[in-house]
């Protein structure tokens, strides 16, 4: 993944010399540029020209998942260029996004967790005659990024991950970690485990994995708020990644596109024949087995956190765009539909794999497209 990322960055730099830099897809907020291969600039231009703006105009306010922020930034760049609509997506975290949506402050929210029943109820106050629904739009692995001098490859399993983040394993040369990494030169160094300080769907999905895969080592109920004792915290995925990058002995969880120079990613021993590294491909292998469990127009998914399938990475998340099925504000509905239509399109989804995200499986994204057309 490191080599691929460096090759993509090199190709993007060359392409930027040949054409206007405004056409390059950039994953803002990370060290990874979302430009893909050397042909990315021409594909960005093609994407922009194929976007259907309809009557989209004005400005959209949105907030939520920081895990999808790099994808949103790439999409917004293309969409705004094509349609002239300004989209301000804050990326304050899933909890903040859902709250802002149910209070009627934003046109749509991004959340790495589906709406809870009480949140659906709250949404009915702002969705006149309708309710908030979950539209799966972005997939990806939750990477465990670490910064341990001299350790270039690290394997952990669910029990060791749980004990690290529950302050039960406190040194990098602990016997349990040594057993999984017999050839690594593990230092006698304190583990600095970082978690999210804000309410986060990434936290929710990470802890769902621990609850499912090693319940005897993770006794907490889970949710968007961090519950375990100890450790250190930082806001949003970018904040956790920054702390890991600058702290020797650190480990934290965040979306794969935040893994950059100075941060390496853990491979997970799932019980398959060999450990699985986080990647677009390994996340797609897991998400492909997801089941739609939402009712009506809601398309919330159930993921398999206990997978032992070869090449399937177990710590995955799907980010939902949350929008009213009916009762959207008349002044923002055209732009909201046009933007959602674009990001769910083949062109929009194609961008994801170039910036370390996983496209939503064909069968599910087809349902998302149909639902978007019916928004009112």
XYZ file of C-alpha atoms in Angstrom:
376
model
C 0.000 0.000 0.000
C 2.846 2.395 0.779
C 4.468 1.803 -2.595
C 1.152 2.146 -4.395
C 0.436 5.388 -2.589
C 3.841 6.839 -3.472
C 3.372 5.826 -7.108
C -0.013 7.543 -7.161
C 1.442 10.706 -5.675
C 4.261 10.679 -8.249
C 1.807 10.202 -11.099
C -0.441 12.956 -9.814
C 2.471 15.381 -9.632
C 3.385 14.691 -13.254
C -0.219 15.118 -14.350
C -0.504 18.430 -12.543
C 2.301 19.859 -14.656
C 0.464 19.032 -17.852
C -2.984 20.340 -16.961
C -4.608 22.744 -14.583
C -4.195 21.682 -10.972
C -7.863 22.457 -10.459
C -8.724 19.195 -12.159
C -6.698 17.033 -9.775
C -8.671 15.193 -7.134
C -7.180 15.992 -3.774
C -7.931 14.194 -0.543
C -7.690 17.248 1.700
C -6.766 16.703 5.310
C -4.413 13.781 4.697
C -1.030 13.164 3.188
C -2.565 10.995 0.489
C -3.721 12.697 -2.678
C -6.861 11.275 -4.168
C -5.713 11.534 -7.745
C -5.225 7.880 -8.583
C -2.986 7.124 -11.550
C -1.442 9.449 -14.108
C -4.737 9.486 -16.023
C -6.591 10.870 -13.015
C -6.687 14.437 -14.277
C -8.407 13.467 -17.497
C -10.850 11.206 -15.652
C -11.622 14.067 -13.245
C -12.442 16.254 -16.231
C -14.646 13.513 -17.666
C -16.361 13.069 -14.316
C -17.048 16.783 -14.074
C -18.501 16.935 -17.589
C -20.834 13.987 -16.912
C -22.335 15.424 -13.719
C -26.034 16.256 -14.003
C -26.542 19.565 -12.213
C -30.283 19.865 -12.995
C -31.462 22.925 -11.054
C -28.717 22.732 -8.435
C -27.682 26.132 -7.165
C -26.613 28.039 -4.099
C -24.876 26.541 -1.098
C -25.180 23.310 0.884
C -24.206 22.903 4.511
C -23.367 19.398 5.686
C -21.495 17.807 8.569
C -20.658 14.444 10.089
C -18.249 11.564 9.611
C -14.607 12.580 9.497
C -13.790 9.110 8.147
C -15.319 10.058 4.790
C -13.916 13.625 4.759
C -11.221 12.839 2.191
C -13.796 11.275 -0.138
C -16.211 14.184 0.287
C -13.432 16.667 -0.487
C -12.660 14.882 -3.758
C -16.329 14.706 -4.739
C -17.017 18.331 -3.804
C -14.129 19.507 -5.955
C -15.601 17.856 -9.053
C -19.221 18.733 -8.309
C -18.567 22.377 -7.476
C -16.474 22.757 -10.599
C -19.281 21.357 -12.751
C -22.298 22.955 -11.072
C -21.045 26.036 -9.274
C -22.638 24.898 -6.005
C -20.668 25.558 -2.845
C -20.728 22.620 -0.414
C -19.393 23.149 3.074
C -18.846 19.754 4.738
C -17.322 20.204 8.200
C -16.439 16.597 9.061
C -16.962 17.201 12.787
C -17.757 13.539 13.498
C -20.780 11.294 13.083
C -22.390 12.317 16.364
C -22.176 16.027 15.583
C -23.488 15.429 12.069
C -26.564 13.490 13.182
C -27.336 16.101 15.843
C -27.064 18.936 13.325
C -29.308 17.044 10.896
C -32.053 16.291 13.425
C -31.969 19.961 14.443
C -32.508 21.053 10.843
C -29.175 22.863 10.570
C -27.805 21.001 7.523
C -29.036 19.517 4.245
C -27.504 16.098 4.866
C -25.249 14.369 7.369
C -22.540 11.747 7.090
C -22.475 8.998 9.703
C -20.500 5.783 10.069
C -23.401 4.374 12.077
C -27.007 4.034 10.973
C -29.637 6.189 12.649
C -30.937 4.893 15.955
C -34.724 4.677 16.499
C -34.733 7.797 18.670
C -32.755 9.672 15.996
C -35.266 8.635 13.333
C -38.018 9.966 15.580
C -36.175 13.250 16.026
C -35.666 13.559 12.272
C -39.429 13.567 11.650
C -39.569 17.067 13.145
C -37.395 18.429 10.313
C -38.452 16.052 7.516
C -41.981 17.308 6.866
C -44.106 14.224 6.230
C -41.050 11.981 6.118
C -38.001 10.877 8.101
C -34.253 10.564 7.932
C -32.900 7.567 6.003
C -29.461 5.968 5.700
C -27.854 5.770 2.249
C -24.581 3.740 2.253
C -22.122 5.679 0.099
C -18.540 5.084 1.242
C -16.869 1.897 2.421
C -13.453 1.366 3.865
C -11.248 -0.314 6.419
C -10.608 1.060 9.884
C -6.839 0.991 10.000
C -4.881 0.545 13.193
C -2.045 2.973 12.603
C 1.056 2.654 14.750
C 4.382 4.405 15.312
C 6.905 1.981 16.783
C 10.561 2.618 15.866
C 12.179 -0.336 14.121
C 8.925 -2.248 13.576
C 7.883 -2.113 9.931
C 5.424 -5.014 10.025
C 3.102 -5.701 12.930
C 0.422 -8.361 13.364
C -2.243 -8.186 16.059
C -5.384 -10.214 16.689
C -8.683 -9.237 18.300
C -7.664 -10.180 21.887
C -4.395 -8.210 21.766
C -6.108 -5.210 20.140
C -8.786 -5.217 22.835
C -6.259 -5.500 25.650
C -4.110 -2.706 24.201
C -7.049 -0.298 23.993
C -8.311 -1.376 27.428
C -4.895 -0.644 29.006
C -4.315 -4.328 29.835
C -1.271 -4.640 27.520
C 0.986 -1.652 28.138
C 4.377 -2.465 26.558
C 5.229 -3.227 22.945
C 7.389 -6.195 23.934
C 4.512 -7.872 25.803
C 4.539 -11.665 25.445
C 1.178 -11.692 23.620
C 2.488 -9.315 20.943
C 5.779 -11.217 20.708
C 3.912 -14.455 20.044
C 2.203 -12.894 17.022
C 5.428 -11.261 15.802
C 8.239 -13.743 16.515
C 10.773 -12.132 14.151
C 10.072 -8.490 14.990
C 12.411 -6.472 17.210
C 9.785 -5.209 19.616
C 11.121 -2.479 21.923
C 10.614 -2.133 25.653
C 8.456 0.895 24.950
C 5.225 2.108 26.538
C 2.129 1.786 24.360
C 0.327 5.088 23.820
C -3.184 4.147 22.675
C -5.234 6.979 21.154
C -9.009 6.990 20.776
C -11.550 9.546 19.600
C -12.560 12.309 22.022
C -15.724 13.150 20.051
C -18.725 10.932 19.353
C -17.681 8.910 16.353
C -19.098 6.257 14.077
C -15.532 5.036 13.617
C -15.427 4.338 17.355
C -18.814 2.627 17.098
C -17.645 0.300 14.304
C -14.246 -0.348 15.898
C -15.835 -1.372 19.190
C -18.500 -3.442 17.387
C -15.611 -5.421 15.942
C -14.084 -5.955 19.402
C -17.446 -6.934 20.910
C -18.090 -9.440 18.117
C -14.585 -10.858 17.749
C -13.421 -11.023 21.366
C -16.298 -10.471 23.810
C -14.338 -11.919 26.716
C -11.723 -9.168 26.314
C -14.070 -6.261 25.572
C -16.799 -5.946 28.190
C -18.158 -2.560 27.090
C -21.523 -2.011 25.414
C -20.130 0.058 22.546
C -21.498 3.109 20.794
C -20.183 6.364 19.357
C -18.658 7.530 22.660
C -15.438 5.880 23.877
C -16.048 3.844 27.055
C -12.802 2.119 28.021
C -10.615 3.562 30.743
C -7.141 4.923 30.141
C -5.501 5.819 26.870
C -5.360 9.259 25.289
C -7.839 11.027 23.059
C -7.965 13.401 20.110
C -10.814 14.827 18.009
C -11.721 13.410 14.604
C -9.769 10.934 12.493
C -7.238 13.570 11.465
C -6.544 14.428 15.101
C -5.942 10.813 16.128
C -3.706 10.246 13.097
C -1.681 13.364 13.895
C -1.114 12.215 17.483
C 0.013 8.768 16.321
C 2.368 10.318 13.785
C 4.117 12.512 16.349
C 4.135 10.106 19.335
C 6.664 7.295 19.625
C 4.950 4.088 20.760
C 1.523 5.274 19.645
C -1.351 3.340 18.099
C -4.785 4.595 17.046
C -7.724 3.799 14.796
C -8.851 5.791 11.767
C -9.812 5.431 8.120
C -7.055 4.079 5.855
C -6.547 7.312 3.905
C -5.101 8.849 7.088
C -2.237 6.340 7.121
C 0.722 8.357 5.843
C 4.467 8.810 6.209
C 5.372 8.145 9.833
C 2.401 5.829 10.352
C 2.260 2.127 9.481
C -0.831 -0.084 9.488
C -1.365 -3.252 11.535
C -2.264 -6.498 9.779
C -4.989 -8.441 11.569
C -4.853 -12.163 12.355
C -8.490 -13.152 11.773
C -7.973 -16.899 11.873
C -7.569 -17.076 8.093
C -4.443 -18.691 6.631
C -2.501 -15.417 6.839
C -2.961 -11.984 8.440
C -4.944 -9.418 6.471
C -3.722 -5.872 5.879
C -6.227 -3.010 5.508
C -6.795 -2.137 1.856
C -9.540 -1.233 -0.557
C -9.610 -4.831 -1.745
C -9.692 -6.462 1.688
C -12.425 -4.099 2.884
C -14.496 -4.720 -0.240
C -14.224 -8.471 0.399
C -15.861 -7.955 3.795
C -18.440 -5.331 2.772
C -19.588 -7.529 -0.123
C -21.066 -9.887 2.483
C -23.066 -7.087 4.151
C -26.838 -7.426 4.387
C -29.404 -4.652 4.033
C -31.336 -4.568 7.314
C -33.071 -1.202 6.918
C -36.785 -1.064 6.178
C -38.635 1.002 3.608
C -36.273 3.417 1.881
C -33.674 3.039 4.635
C -30.648 1.050 3.430
C -28.664 0.495 6.627
C -26.341 -2.515 6.500
C -25.201 -5.304 8.803
C -21.457 -5.983 8.507
C -19.620 -9.209 9.348
C -17.044 -8.245 11.990
C -16.185 -11.878 12.730
C -15.207 -12.842 9.194
C -12.461 -15.415 8.734
C -12.732 -15.384 4.946
C -9.407 -15.341 3.130
C -8.352 -11.789 2.276
C -11.295 -10.163 4.094
C -10.418 -7.382 6.555
C -12.750 -7.451 9.574
C -12.569 -3.852 10.827
C -14.621 -2.131 8.151
C -17.162 0.631 8.172
C -19.729 2.019 5.784
C -20.481 5.719 5.895
C -24.089 6.690 5.287
C -25.337 9.966 3.873
C -28.405 10.787 5.960
C -31.146 12.741 4.254
C -34.932 13.146 4.475
C -36.867 10.726 2.279
C -39.643 13.345 2.135
C -39.853 16.904 3.363
C -36.410 18.151 2.320
C -36.155 21.949 2.199
C -37.205 23.235 -1.209
C -34.221 25.586 -1.538
C -31.627 22.828 -0.971
C -33.344 19.760 -2.434
C -32.161 20.199 -6.073
C -28.503 20.578 -5.043
C -28.743 17.778 -2.476
C -30.193 15.340 -5.012
C -27.707 16.336 -7.695
C -24.740 15.884 -5.361
C -25.961 12.560 -3.979
C -26.754 11.386 -7.515
C -23.195 12.168 -8.563
C -21.436 10.492 -5.623
C -23.582 7.372 -6.036
C -22.919 7.273 -9.780
C -20.406 4.981 -11.426
C -18.037 7.926 -11.880
C -18.421 9.022 -8.268
C -17.885 5.556 -6.846
C -14.926 4.949 -9.144
C -12.975 7.705 -7.398
C -13.093 5.886 -4.045
C -10.614 3.105 -4.795
C -7.996 5.666 -5.885
C -8.019 7.292 -2.438
C -8.054 4.195 -0.221
C -11.816 3.825 0.168
C -14.010 0.917 -0.921
C -16.895 1.465 -3.352
C -20.307 0.259 -2.212
C -21.150 -3.138 -3.810
C -23.121 -2.903 -7.079
C -26.309 -4.501 -5.782
C -26.522 -2.057 -2.869
C -25.476 1.121 -4.713
C -28.151 0.385 -7.345
C -30.775 0.616 -4.588
C -29.182 3.847 -3.340
C -29.494 5.411 -6.815
C -33.152 4.492 -7.049
C -33.839 5.931 -3.603
C -32.088 9.234 -4.443
C -34.328 9.756 -7.466
C -37.375 9.476 -5.207
C -36.259 12.070 -2.653
C -38.725 14.928 -2.290
